[in-house]
mmCIF file of C-alpha atoms in Angstrom:
data_model
loop_
_atom_site.group_PDB
_atom_site.id
_atom_site.type_symbol
_atom_site.label_atom_id
_atom_site.label_comp_id
_atom_site.label_asym_id
_atom_site.label_seq_id
_atom_site.Cartn_x
_atom_site.Cartn_y
_atom_site.Cartn_z
ATOM 1 C CA MET A 1 2.608 -3.945 60.630
ATOM 2 C CA LYS A 2 5.383 -6.523 60.989
ATOM 3 C CA THR A 3 7.964 -6.969 58.303
ATOM 4 C CA LEU A 4 8.412 -10.427 56.825
ATOM 5 C CA ARG A 5 11.727 -12.176 57.028
ATOM 6 C CA LEU A 6 12.649 -13.006 53.465
ATOM 7 C CA LEU A 7 15.244 -15.626 54.369
ATOM 8 C CA ARG A 8 12.695 -18.136 55.627
ATOM 9 C CA TRP A 9 10.395 -18.269 52.590
ATOM 10 C CA SER A 10 12.640 -17.150 49.758
ATOM 11 C CA GLY A 11 13.439 -20.740 48.799
ATOM 12 C CA SER A 12 9.835 -21.487 47.880
ATOM 13 C CA VAL A 13 9.149 -18.227 46.031
ATOM 14 C CA LEU A 14 12.239 -17.318 44.091
ATOM 15 C CA SER A 15 13.024 -19.346 41.005
ATOM 16 C CA PRO A 16 16.253 -21.407 40.959
ATOM 17 C CA ARG A 17 17.824 -18.912 38.534
ATOM 18 C CA THR A 18 17.130 -15.872 40.717
ATOM 19 C CA ARG A 19 17.615 -17.342 44.206
ATOM 20 C CA PRO A 20 20.910 -16.147 45.696
ATOM 21 C CA ARG A 21 23.400 -18.919 46.343
ATOM 22 C CA LEU A 22 25.032 -17.080 49.265
ATOM 23 C CA LEU A 23 22.185 -18.072 51.580
ATOM 24 C CA LEU A 24 23.960 -21.135 52.964
ATOM 25 C CA LYS A 25 22.978 -23.052 56.018
ATOM 26 C CA PRO A 26 24.091 -21.746 59.444
ATOM 27 C CA PHE A 27 26.394 -24.678 60.292
ATOM 28 C CA LEU A 28 28.302 -24.110 57.046
ATOM 29 C CA LEU A 29 28.916 -20.535 58.006
ATOM 30 C CA SER A 30 30.105 -21.508 61.465
ATOM 31 C CA SER A 31 32.463 -24.165 60.113
ATOM 32 C CA ARG A 32 33.880 -21.620 57.635
ATOM 33 C CA LEU A 33 34.653 -19.264 60.557
ATOM 34 C CA GLN A 34 36.164 -21.961 62.770
ATOM 35 C CA SER A 35 38.523 -23.465 60.225
ATOM 36 C CA THR A 36 40.655 -22.140 57.445
ATOM 37 C CA ALA A 37 39.774 -25.130 55.249
ATOM 38 C CA THR A 38 37.158 -24.688 52.586
ATOM 39 C CA ALA A 39 33.872 -26.181 53.600
ATOM 40 C CA PRO A 40 32.280 -28.490 51.023
ATOM 41 C CA LEU A 41 29.093 -27.008 49.551
ATOM 42 C CA LEU A 42 26.010 -29.157 49.610
ATOM 43 C CA GLU A 43 24.306 -29.891 46.328
ATOM 44 C CA ASP A 44 21.246 -27.781 45.788
ATOM 45 C CA HIS A 45 18.628 -30.180 44.448
ATOM 46 C CA ASP A 46 16.242 -27.297 43.688
ATOM 47 C CA ASP A 47 18.427 -26.070 40.825
ATOM 48 C CA PRO A 48 17.646 -27.689 37.472
ATOM 49 C CA PRO A 49 20.423 -29.761 35.921
ATOM 50 C CA SER A 50 22.605 -28.023 33.407
ATOM 51 C CA HIS A 51 21.632 -30.336 30.545
ATOM 52 C CA ASP A 52 17.960 -29.250 30.829
ATOM 53 C CA ILE A 53 18.707 -25.552 30.127
ATOM 54 C CA PRO A 54 18.561 -24.942 26.363
ATOM 55 C CA PRO A 55 21.400 -22.879 24.969
ATOM 56 C CA PRO A 56 20.502 -19.295 24.002
ATOM 57 C CA PHE A 57 19.302 -19.031 20.399
ATOM 58 C CA ASP A 58 20.978 -16.560 18.090
ATOM 59 C CA LEU A 59 18.189 -14.375 16.667
ATOM 60 C CA SER A 60 20.532 -12.838 14.147
ATOM 61 C CA ALA A 61 20.519 -16.146 12.259
ATOM 62 C CA LEU A 62 16.827 -15.680 11.390
ATOM 63 C CA PRO A 63 15.799 -13.623 8.342
ATOM 64 C CA SER A 64 12.918 -11.993 10.272
ATOM 65 C CA PRO A 65 11.819 -11.699 13.926
ATOM 66 C CA PRO A 66 9.980 -14.682 15.457
ATOM 67 C CA PRO A 67 6.184 -14.285 15.689
ATOM 68 C CA ASP A 68 6.163 -14.487 19.509
ATOM 69 C CA ARG A 69 8.263 -11.314 19.764
ATOM 70 C CA ALA A 70 5.377 -9.316 18.286
ATOM 71 C CA LEU A 71 3.533 -9.522 21.620
ATOM 72 C CA HIS A 72 6.317 -7.567 23.334
ATOM 73 C CA SER A 73 6.815 -4.811 20.738
ATOM 74 C CA ALA A 74 5.656 -1.354 21.779
ATOM 75 C CA LYS A 75 5.883 -0.103 18.195
ATOM 76 C CA LEU A 76 3.426 -2.733 16.980
ATOM 77 C CA SER A 77 0.947 -2.006 19.763
ATOM 78 C CA ALA A 78 1.103 1.712 19.025
ATOM 79 C CA LEU A 79 0.649 1.116 15.278
ATOM 80 C CA HIS A 80 -2.289 -1.217 15.918
ATOM 81 C CA ALA A 81 -4.004 1.454 17.988
ATOM 82 C CA ARG A 82 -3.058 4.283 15.615
ATOM 83 C CA LEU A 83 -4.706 2.571 12.654
ATOM 84 C CA SER A 84 -7.833 1.750 14.717
ATOM 85 C CA LEU A 85 -7.620 -1.881 13.661
ATOM 86 C CA PRO A 86 -10.384 -4.192 14.936
ATOM 87 C CA PRO A 87 -9.669 -6.295 18.044
ATOM 88 C CA ARG A 88 -9.870 -9.478 15.973
ATOM 89 C CA PHE A 89 -6.827 -8.355 13.998
ATOM 90 C CA PRO A 90 -3.872 -10.219 15.579
ATOM 91 C CA ILE A 91 -0.775 -8.224 16.305
ATOM 92 C CA GLN A 92 1.306 -11.113 14.930
ATOM 93 C CA THR A 93 -0.338 -10.608 11.532
ATOM 94 C CA LEU A 94 0.569 -6.921 11.649
ATOM 95 C CA ALA A 95 4.171 -7.919 12.312
ATOM 96 C CA ARG A 96 4.040 -10.299 9.347
ATOM 97 C CA GLY A 97 2.792 -7.489 7.138
ATOM 98 C CA LEU A 98 5.942 -5.510 7.924
ATOM 99 C CA VAL A 99 8.212 -8.252 6.539
ATOM 100 C CA ASP A 100 8.714 -7.950 2.795
ATOM 101 C CA ALA A 101 9.354 -10.973 0.580
ATOM 102 C CA SER A 102 12.841 -9.660 -0.169
ATOM 103 C CA ALA A 103 13.741 -9.920 3.547
ATOM 104 C CA ASP A 104 12.259 -13.360 4.295
ATOM 105 C CA HIS A 105 11.639 -15.734 1.398
ATOM 106 C CA HIS A 106 9.415 -18.136 3.372
ATOM 107 C CA PRO A 107 5.786 -17.568 2.332
ATOM 108 C CA SER A 108 4.509 -18.200 5.865
ATOM 109 C CA PHE A 109 6.524 -15.351 7.352
ATOM 110 C CA ASN A 110 6.347 -12.579 4.720
ATOM 111 C CA ASN A 111 3.535 -10.386 3.410
ATOM 112 C CA HIS A 112 3.503 -11.562 -0.216
ATOM 113 C CA ALA A 113 0.219 -13.502 -0.026
ATOM 114 C CA LEU A 114 -1.513 -10.789 1.989
ATOM 115 C CA SER A 115 -0.337 -8.064 -0.387
ATOM 116 C CA LEU A 116 -1.790 -9.931 -3.392
ATOM 117 C CA LEU A 117 -5.188 -10.078 -1.719
ATOM 118 C CA GLY A 118 -4.971 -6.464 -0.594
ATOM 119 C CA ASN A 119 -4.036 -5.303 -4.094
ATOM 120 C CA ASP A 120 -7.147 -6.951 -5.541
ATOM 121 C CA LEU A 121 -9.357 -5.448 -2.835
ATOM 122 C CA LEU A 122 -7.945 -1.946 -3.258
ATOM 123 C CA GLY A 123 -8.281 -2.184 -7.028
ATOM 124 C CA TYR A 124 -11.855 -3.447 -6.799
ATOM 125 C CA TYR A 125 -13.074 -0.844 -4.306
ATOM 126 C CA THR A 126 -11.305 2.037 -6.060
ATOM 127 C CA SER A 127 -12.360 1.115 -9.592
ATOM 128 C CA GLU A 128 -16.017 0.710 -8.690
ATOM 129 C CA LEU A 129 -15.933 4.045 -6.861
ATOM 130 C CA ILE A 130 -14.457 5.880 -9.868
ATOM 131 C CA LEU A 131 -16.635 4.189 -12.492
ATOM 132 C CA CYS A 132 -19.868 4.682 -10.573
ATOM 133 C CA ARG A 133 -19.118 8.278 -9.593
ATOM 134 C CA TYR A 134 -17.820 9.375 -13.020
ATOM 135 C CA PRO A 135 -19.226 6.919 -15.605
ATOM 136 C CA ARG A 136 -18.016 8.962 -18.610
ATOM 137 C CA LEU A 137 -14.323 9.252 -17.792
ATOM 138 C CA PRO A 138 -11.837 8.230 -20.509
ATOM 139 C CA MET A 139 -9.586 5.243 -19.822
ATOM 140 C CA VAL A 140 -6.475 7.401 -19.493
ATOM 141 C CA ILE A 141 -8.121 9.478 -16.761
ATOM 142 C CA ILE A 142 -9.332 6.323 -15.001
ATOM 143 C CA PHE A 143 -5.786 4.952 -14.889
ATOM 144 C CA ALA A 144 -4.504 8.291 -13.582
ATOM 145 C CA ALA A 145 -7.211 8.385 -10.895
ATOM 146 C CA MET A 146 -6.315 4.855 -9.827
ATOM 147 C CA GLN A 147 -2.701 5.950 -9.480
ATOM 148 C CA ALA A 148 -3.767 8.924 -7.394
ATOM 149 C CA TYR A 149 -5.902 6.846 -5.010
ATOM 150 C CA VAL A 150 -3.964 3.589 -4.539
ATOM 151 C CA GLY A 151 -0.798 3.991 -6.614
ATOM 152 C CA PRO A 152 2.673 3.166 -5.236
ATOM 153 C CA ALA A 153 3.543 6.810 -4.556
ATOM 154 C CA THR A 154 0.288 7.334 -2.641
ATOM 155 C CA LEU A 155 0.716 4.179 -0.544
ATOM 156 C CA ALA A 156 4.323 5.111 0.271
ATOM 157 C CA ALA A 157 3.144 8.523 1.484
ATOM 158 C CA LEU A 158 0.453 6.766 3.533
ATOM 159 C CA VAL A 159 3.100 4.688 5.323
ATOM 160 C CA ARG A 160 4.904 7.874 6.320
ATOM 161 C CA GLU A 161 1.625 9.307 7.609
ATOM 162 C CA TRP A 162 1.087 6.178 9.706
ATOM 163 C CA GLY A 163 4.460 6.721 11.384
ATOM 164 C CA VAL A 164 6.083 3.422 10.363
ATOM 165 C CA ASP A 165 9.845 3.352 10.900
ATOM 166 C CA ILE A 166 12.277 1.597 8.571
ATOM 167 C CA ALA A 167 14.830 -1.020 9.624
ATOM 168 C CA ALA A 168 18.387 -0.537 8.392
ATOM 169 C CA GLU A 169 18.747 -4.270 7.671
ATOM 170 C CA PRO A 170 16.319 -7.176 8.119
ATOM 171 C CA GLY A 171 17.048 -9.841 10.701
ATOM 172 C CA GLY A 172 15.675 -11.785 13.640
ATOM 173 C CA GLU A 173 17.040 -9.336 16.211
ATOM 174 C CA VAL A 174 15.178 -6.365 14.666
ATOM 175 C CA ASP A 175 12.152 -4.892 16.405
ATOM 176 C CA PRO A 176 9.018 -6.457 14.806
ATOM 177 C CA GLY A 177 7.477 -2.999 14.548
ATOM 178 C CA LEU A 178 9.920 -1.868 11.857
ATOM 179 C CA LEU A 179 9.428 -2.251 8.108
ATOM 180 C CA GLN A 180 11.981 -4.798 6.909
ATOM 181 C CA PHE A 181 13.122 -5.349 3.331
ATOM 182 C CA LYS A 182 16.265 -5.879 1.306
ATOM 183 C CA ARG A 183 17.283 -2.471 0.040
ATOM 184 C CA LEU A 184 18.045 -1.833 -3.601
ATOM 185 C CA LEU A 185 21.467 -0.296 -4.097
ATOM 186 C CA PRO A 186 21.329 3.349 -5.197
ATOM 187 C CA GLY A 187 22.676 4.355 -8.574
ATOM 188 C CA ASN A 188 25.795 5.964 -7.127
ATOM 189 C CA ALA A 189 26.747 2.911 -5.023
ATOM 190 C CA ASP A 190 29.911 0.929 -5.636
ATOM 191 C CA ILE A 191 29.563 -2.593 -7.080
ATOM 192 C CA GLU A 192 31.391 -4.856 -4.601
ATOM 193 C CA GLY A 193 34.422 -2.579 -4.332
ATOM 194 C CA THR A 194 35.175 -2.584 -8.057
ATOM 195 C CA GLY A 195 34.906 1.190 -8.371
ATOM 196 C CA ILE A 196 32.095 0.864 -10.926
ATOM 197 C CA LEU A 197 28.849 2.618 -10.090
ATOM 198 C CA VAL A 198 25.592 0.722 -10.237
ATOM 199 C CA LYS A 199 24.119 3.073 -12.813
ATOM 200 C CA GLU A 200 27.205 2.556 -15.020
ATOM 201 C CA GLY A 201 27.288 -1.237 -14.713
ATOM 202 C CA PRO A 202 25.692 -3.807 -17.022
ATOM 203 C CA LYS A 203 21.924 -3.647 -17.140
ATOM 204 C CA PRO A 204 19.647 -6.649 -17.685
ATOM 205 C CA LYS A 205 18.129 -6.896 -21.116
ATOM 206 C CA GLU A 206 14.446 -6.083 -21.068
ATOM 207 C CA GLU A 207 12.037 -7.233 -23.707
ATOM 208 C CA LYS A 208 10.309 -4.361 -25.425
ATOM 209 C CA PRO A 209 6.541 -4.861 -25.248
ATOM 210 C CA TRP A 210 4.278 -4.563 -28.217
ATOM 211 C CA ASN A 211 2.491 -1.291 -28.769
ATOM 212 C CA ARG A 212 -1.064 -1.657 -27.517
ATOM 213 C CA GLY A 213 -4.053 0.625 -27.702
ATOM 214 C CA LEU A 214 -6.395 1.689 -24.931
ATOM 215 C CA SER A 215 -8.907 -1.014 -25.824
ATOM 216 C CA SER A 216 -6.276 -3.702 -25.284
ATOM 217 C CA LEU A 217 -5.013 -2.082 -22.072
ATOM 218 C CA SER A 218 -8.506 -2.071 -20.595
ATOM 219 C CA VAL A 219 -8.537 -5.887 -20.893
ATOM 220 C CA SER A 220 -4.913 -7.019 -20.503
ATOM 221 C CA ALA A 221 -3.393 -4.355 -18.245
ATOM 222 C CA ASP A 222 -3.519 -4.070 -14.472
ATOM 223 C CA TYR A 223 -5.357 -1.435 -12.447
ATOM 224 C CA PHE A 224 -2.830 1.239 -13.451
ATOM 225 C CA GLY A 225 -2.585 0.532 -17.173
ATOM 226 C CA ALA A 226 0.674 -1.455 -17.026
ATOM 227 C CA LEU A 227 1.000 -4.744 -18.885
ATOM 228 C CA PRO A 228 2.187 -7.803 -16.914
ATOM 229 C CA LYS A 229 5.519 -9.300 -17.948
ATOM 230 C CA ARG A 230 4.162 -12.832 -17.790
ATOM 231 C CA THR A 231 0.713 -14.158 -18.628
ATOM 232 C CA PRO A 232 -0.819 -17.520 -17.661
ATOM 233 C CA SER A 233 -0.388 -18.710 -21.228
ATOM 234 C CA ASP A 234 3.355 -18.015 -21.004
ATOM 235 C CA TYR A 235 3.703 -20.346 -18.029
ATOM 236 C CA LEU A 236 1.659 -23.041 -19.771
ATOM 237 C CA GLU A 237 3.812 -22.905 -22.878
ATOM 238 C CA ARG A 238 7.108 -22.677 -20.968
ATOM 239 C CA PRO A 239 6.923 -24.258 -17.470
ATOM 240 C CA GLU A 240 10.568 -23.407 -16.737
ATOM 241 C CA LEU A 241 9.640 -19.723 -16.527
ATOM 242 C CA ALA A 242 7.968 -20.261 -13.151
ATOM 243 C CA ALA A 243 11.167 -21.532 -11.516
ATOM 244 C CA LEU A 244 13.192 -18.785 -13.189
ATOM 245 C CA ASP A 245 10.874 -16.015 -11.986
ATOM 246 C CA SER A 246 10.778 -17.419 -8.442
ATOM 247 C CA ALA A 247 14.598 -17.456 -8.301
ATOM 248 C CA VAL A 248 14.724 -13.865 -9.520
ATOM 249 C CA LEU A 249 12.125 -12.869 -6.911
ATOM 250 C CA ARG A 250 14.162 -14.421 -4.073
ATOM 251 C CA ASN A 251 17.304 -12.520 -4.997
ATOM 252 C CA ARG A 252 15.604 -9.255 -5.863
ATOM 253 C CA ALA A 253 16.062 -6.143 -3.794
ATOM 254 C CA VAL A 254 13.292 -3.566 -3.660
ATOM 255 C CA THR A 255 12.978 0.142 -3.085
ATOM 256 C CA LEU A 256 11.396 1.794 -0.073
ATOM 257 C CA GLU A 257 8.372 2.731 -2.176
ATOM 258 C CA ARG A 258 7.831 -0.872 -3.238
ATOM 259 C CA ALA A 259 8.167 -2.228 0.298
ATOM 260 C CA SER A 260 5.782 0.413 1.651
ATOM 261 C CA THR A 261 3.253 -0.441 -1.063
ATOM 262 C CA ASN A 262 3.362 -4.136 -0.181
ATOM 263 C CA PHE A 263 2.875 -3.344 3.514
ATOM 264 C CA VAL A 264 -0.250 -1.235 2.988
ATOM 265 C CA ARG A 265 -1.735 -3.850 0.673
ATOM 266 C CA ALA A 266 -0.941 -6.573 3.215
ATOM 267 C CA VAL A 267 -2.737 -4.668 5.973
ATOM 268 C CA MET A 268 -5.790 -4.301 3.733
ATOM 269 C CA GLY A 269 -5.813 -8.010 2.944
ATOM 270 C CA ALA A 270 -5.327 -8.975 6.588
ATOM 271 C CA VAL A 271 -8.242 -6.779 7.696
ATOM 272 C CA TYR A 272 -10.460 -8.533 5.161
ATOM 273 C CA LEU A 273 -9.364 -12.002 6.342
ATOM 274 C CA HIS A 274 -9.597 -11.457 10.093
ATOM 275 C CA ALA A 275 -12.397 -8.888 10.456
ATOM 276 C CA GLY A 276 -14.569 -9.456 7.382
ATOM 277 C CA ARG A 277 -15.903 -7.488 4.448
ATOM 278 C CA ASN A 278 -17.546 -4.677 6.414
ATOM 279 C CA ALA A 279 -14.367 -3.912 8.361
ATOM 280 C CA ALA A 280 -12.321 -3.914 5.160
ATOM 281 C CA LYS A 281 -14.742 -1.493 3.513
ATOM 282 C CA ALA A 282 -14.647 0.780 6.576
ATOM 283 C CA PHE A 283 -10.831 0.691 6.513
ATOM 284 C CA PHE A 284 -10.914 1.646 2.825
ATOM 285 C CA ARG A 285 -13.240 4.586 3.467
ATOM 286 C CA ALA A 286 -11.122 5.858 6.343
ATOM 287 C CA HIS A 287 -7.709 5.720 4.674
ATOM 288 C CA PHE A 288 -8.286 5.829 0.896
ATOM 289 C CA GLN A 289 -11.725 7.065 -0.105
ATOM 290 C CA SER A 290 -11.476 10.014 2.272
ATOM 291 C CA ARG A 291 -8.509 11.456 0.360
ATOM 292 C CA ALA A 292 -9.535 14.428 -1.805
ATOM 293 C CA LEU A 293 -8.806 14.113 -5.526
ATOM 294 C CA ASN A 294 -9.498 16.875 -8.048
ATOM 295 C CA VAL A 295 -10.291 14.800 -11.137
ATOM 296 C CA GLU A 296 -10.699 17.947 -13.222
ATOM 297 C CA ARG A 297 -6.948 18.619 -13.065
ATOM 298 C CA LEU A 298 -6.169 15.235 -14.617
ATOM 299 C CA PHE A 299 -7.462 16.299 -18.048
ATOM 300 C CA GLU A 300 -5.171 17.581 -20.758
ATOM 301 C CA PHE A 301 -6.681 18.333 -24.166
ATOM 302 C CA ARG A 302 -4.590 18.941 -27.263
ATOM 303 C CA GLN A 303 -7.352 19.877 -29.720
ATOM 304 C CA PRO A 304 -10.493 20.535 -27.676
ATOM 305 C CA THR A 305 -12.480 22.072 -30.522
ATOM 306 C CA ARG A 306 -12.050 18.996 -32.687
ATOM 307 C CA ASP A 307 -12.879 16.656 -29.801
ATOM 308 C CA LEU A 308 -16.046 18.618 -29.063
ATOM 309 C CA SER A 309 -17.144 18.475 -32.711
ATOM 310 C CA ARG A 310 -16.657 14.684 -32.803
ATOM 311 C CA LEU A 311 -18.535 14.294 -29.511
ATOM 312 C CA CYS A 312 -21.534 16.281 -30.794
ATOM 313 C CA ALA A 313 -21.557 14.265 -34.007
ATOM 314 C CA ARG A 314 -21.529 10.983 -32.098
ATOM 315 C CA GLU A 315 -24.334 12.023 -29.755
ATOM 316 C CA GLY A 316 -26.466 13.411 -32.594
ATOM 317 C CA LEU A 317 -26.245 17.040 -31.476
ATOM 318 C CA VAL A 318 -26.007 20.149 -33.591
ATOM 319 C CA SER A 319 -22.441 21.115 -34.482
ATOM 320 C CA PRO A 320 -20.998 23.455 -31.838
ATOM 321 C CA VAL A 321 -20.671 27.148 -32.598
ATOM 322 C CA ALA A 322 -18.601 29.680 -30.618
ATOM 323 C CA ARG A 323 -20.233 33.030 -29.866
ATOM 324 C CA ILE A 324 -18.844 35.998 -28.027
ATOM 325 C CA LEU A 325 -20.865 36.851 -24.933
ATOM 326 C CA SER A 326 -19.087 39.923 -23.614
ATOM 327 C CA GLU A 327 -15.807 41.781 -23.869
ATOM 328 C CA THR A 328 -13.956 44.620 -22.237
ATOM 329 C CA GLY A 329 -10.841 46.617 -23.132
ATOM 330 C CA ARG A 330 -10.481 45.406 -26.705
ATOM 331 C CA GLU A 331 -8.116 48.275 -27.520
ATOM 332 C CA SER A 332 -6.261 48.133 -24.192
ATOM 333 C CA ARG A 333 -3.185 46.137 -23.202
ATOM 334 C CA HIS A 334 -5.217 43.599 -21.207
ATOM 335 C CA PRO A 335 -8.479 42.810 -22.981
ATOM 336 C CA VAL A 336 -10.876 40.191 -21.651
ATOM 337 C CA PHE A 337 -13.224 38.204 -23.877
ATOM 338 C CA VAL A 338 -15.986 35.865 -22.744
ATOM 339 C CA VAL A 339 -16.955 33.230 -25.323
ATOM 340 C CA GLY A 340 -19.637 30.566 -25.136
ATOM 341 C CA VAL A 341 -19.952 27.334 -27.151
ATOM 342 C CA PHE A 342 -23.515 26.561 -28.247
ATOM 343 C CA SER A 343 -25.147 23.520 -29.794
ATOM 344 C CA GLY A 344 -28.341 24.970 -31.189
ATOM 345 C CA ARG A 345 -29.873 26.941 -28.342
ATOM 346 C CA ASP A 346 -28.056 24.963 -25.615
ATOM 347 C CA LYS A 347 -24.880 26.443 -24.183
ATOM 348 C CA LEU A 348 -22.319 23.677 -23.683
ATOM 349 C CA GLY A 349 -19.517 25.679 -22.116
ATOM 350 C CA GLU A 350 -18.116 29.112 -21.382
ATOM 351 C CA GLY A 351 -14.588 30.460 -21.170
ATOM 352 C CA GLN A 352 -12.672 33.703 -20.962
ATOM 353 C CA GLY A 353 -9.228 34.773 -22.090
ATOM 354 C CA GLY A 354 -7.033 37.567 -23.327
ATOM 355 C CA SER A 355 -7.871 36.782 -26.969
ATOM 356 C CA LEU A 356 -10.800 35.339 -28.877
ATOM 357 C CA ASP A 357 -8.921 32.108 -29.667
ATOM 358 C CA GLU A 358 -7.940 31.573 -26.047
ATOM 359 C CA ALA A 359 -11.496 32.163 -24.866
ATOM 360 C CA ARG A 360 -12.855 29.786 -27.523
ATOM 361 C CA LEU A 361 -10.441 27.007 -26.519
ATOM 362 C CA ARG A 362 -11.306 27.436 -22.857
ATOM 363 C CA ALA A 363 -14.997 27.306 -23.669
ATOM 364 C CA ALA A 364 -14.508 24.044 -25.597
ATOM 365 C CA ILE A 365 -12.487 22.577 -22.699
ATOM 366 C CA ALA A 366 -15.234 23.566 -20.262
ATOM 367 C CA ALA A 367 -17.815 21.847 -22.475
ATOM 368 C CA LEU A 368 -15.758 18.629 -22.643
ATOM 369 C CA LYS A 369 -15.172 18.596 -18.893
ATOM 370 C CA GLY A 370 -18.875 19.143 -18.313
ATOM 371 C CA TRP A 371 -19.552 16.002 -20.341
ATOM 372 C CA TYR A 372 -16.836 13.740 -18.931
ATOM 373 C CA LEU A 373 -17.250 14.813 -15.297
ATOM 374 C CA TYR A 374 -20.943 13.999 -15.155
ATOM 375 C CA SER A 375 -21.813 12.390 -11.821
ATOM 376 C CA PRO A 376 -25.183 11.036 -10.650
ATOM 377 C CA LEU A 377 -26.773 12.453 -7.519
ATOM 378 C CA GLU A 378 -26.807 9.141 -5.649
ATOM 379 C CA VAL A 379 -23.729 6.971 -6.141
ATOM 380 C CA ARG A 380 -24.191 3.290 -5.309
ATOM 381 C CA VAL A 381 -21.430 0.758 -5.860
ATOM 382 C CA PRO A 382 -21.806 -3.027 -6.258
ATOM 383 C CA SER A 383 -19.985 -3.814 -3.004
ATOM 384 C CA GLU A 384 -22.758 -2.106 -1.015
ATOM 385 C CA VAL A 385 -25.219 -4.648 -2.365
ATOM 386 C CA GLU A 386 -22.953 -7.491 -1.220
ATOM 387 C CA GLU A 387 -23.083 -6.154 2.338
ATOM 388 C CA GLY A 388 -26.846 -6.648 2.350
ATOM 389 C CA GLY A 389 -29.747 -4.368 3.094
ATOM 390 C CA LYS A 390 -29.598 -2.387 -0.156
ATOM 391 C CA GLU A 391 -31.100 -3.080 -3.536
ATOM 392 C CA TRP A 392 -28.978 -2.700 -6.624
ATOM 393 C CA THR A 393 -29.796 0.184 -8.923
ATOM 394 C CA PRO A 394 -28.217 0.082 -12.403
ATOM 395 C CA VAL A 395 -25.776 2.883 -13.108
ATOM 396 C CA LEU A 396 -25.122 4.754 -16.327
ATOM 397 C CA VAL A 397 -23.047 2.907 -18.905
ATOM 398 C CA ASP A 398 -21.471 5.414 -21.275
ATOM 399 C CA GLY A 399 -20.673 4.736 -24.898
ATOM 400 C CA GLY A 400 -16.981 5.392 -24.352
ATOM 401 C CA GLU A 401 -14.558 8.192 -25.011
ATOM 402 C CA VAL A 402 -14.339 10.098 -28.241
ATOM 403 C CA ILE A 403 -12.010 8.551 -30.824
ATOM 404 C CA VAL A 404 -10.420 11.114 -33.136
#
């Protein structure tokens, strides 16, 4: 096989920027050898004029990386494959989800809008799962279960499980595959070289909210039982609050937990927008519903015997009575008593302990947990009916928790 001579066809293949300029014509080389005078170089018309070459753009002037850089990020491609995102999910949208609103204030380049949608989807799917699986749970336990499934601490731990790295500072030169946000100064940081710690400096005055009961929280609060600082009526009465809150949001720094929470919510919202409802529900099952939660450990009773008596009175049952079922070692150092709580001939619960009072309290707690943790055999949620192919079956609607 003959080797090609690169000098003959390099002018038509190599670009003007990469073509070597030492490949001069033969008569120029001969004239340079024959005379000590410098030979004039001919103008190379193949090279573009200097005024057509745009000056290099400084990426550090941008608050976040440009969208076109997402196509060349290995971290984003690995994260896209690691999360098993659908092919219709653009990698540029994943890069946008990694930019918090504190890093880039432009709504077209941060994840604020996507995180709002994802928060509503996560709250909807999680709340219907809890309410349909355990229809008798008290409101306090429902709020605690919501925190356990899709709370900020859980979503921050999920980001660490996904292997997302954190950028030291946001900017246009940062890899698009890093989580970018404006960091909140720690409590032991110095305030602008004054020698005063952040935790010792002046704190903004916060309005103390009104005391509200569980009935009001179930209507006015968010998915986790927290009341919003502003309501739509507040903005209608005082329009200047909208501009004030937006200015505070632009200058606000966030914690790593907050930025991680916004990223996970943004990914959930982006999956729903680009891949549809079925893909979003499958993503929820894979990353949120699959997490094991022991709801029984969320209960904490202060007076279980009184609560059980009120529950039996509300449901029209016979007043509960504690009866000893068995015992061993009454006169020893470690006796064991087994006590059952009965309503008529029906045994509501059973417990054991080192004393009769301890066994009776545990039996009452077991009876209350047996009531509140009731779960139907077949759990069907409303979102399954929206997907089509299934008929809606009404679920149990409980009368509410016991008020003592």
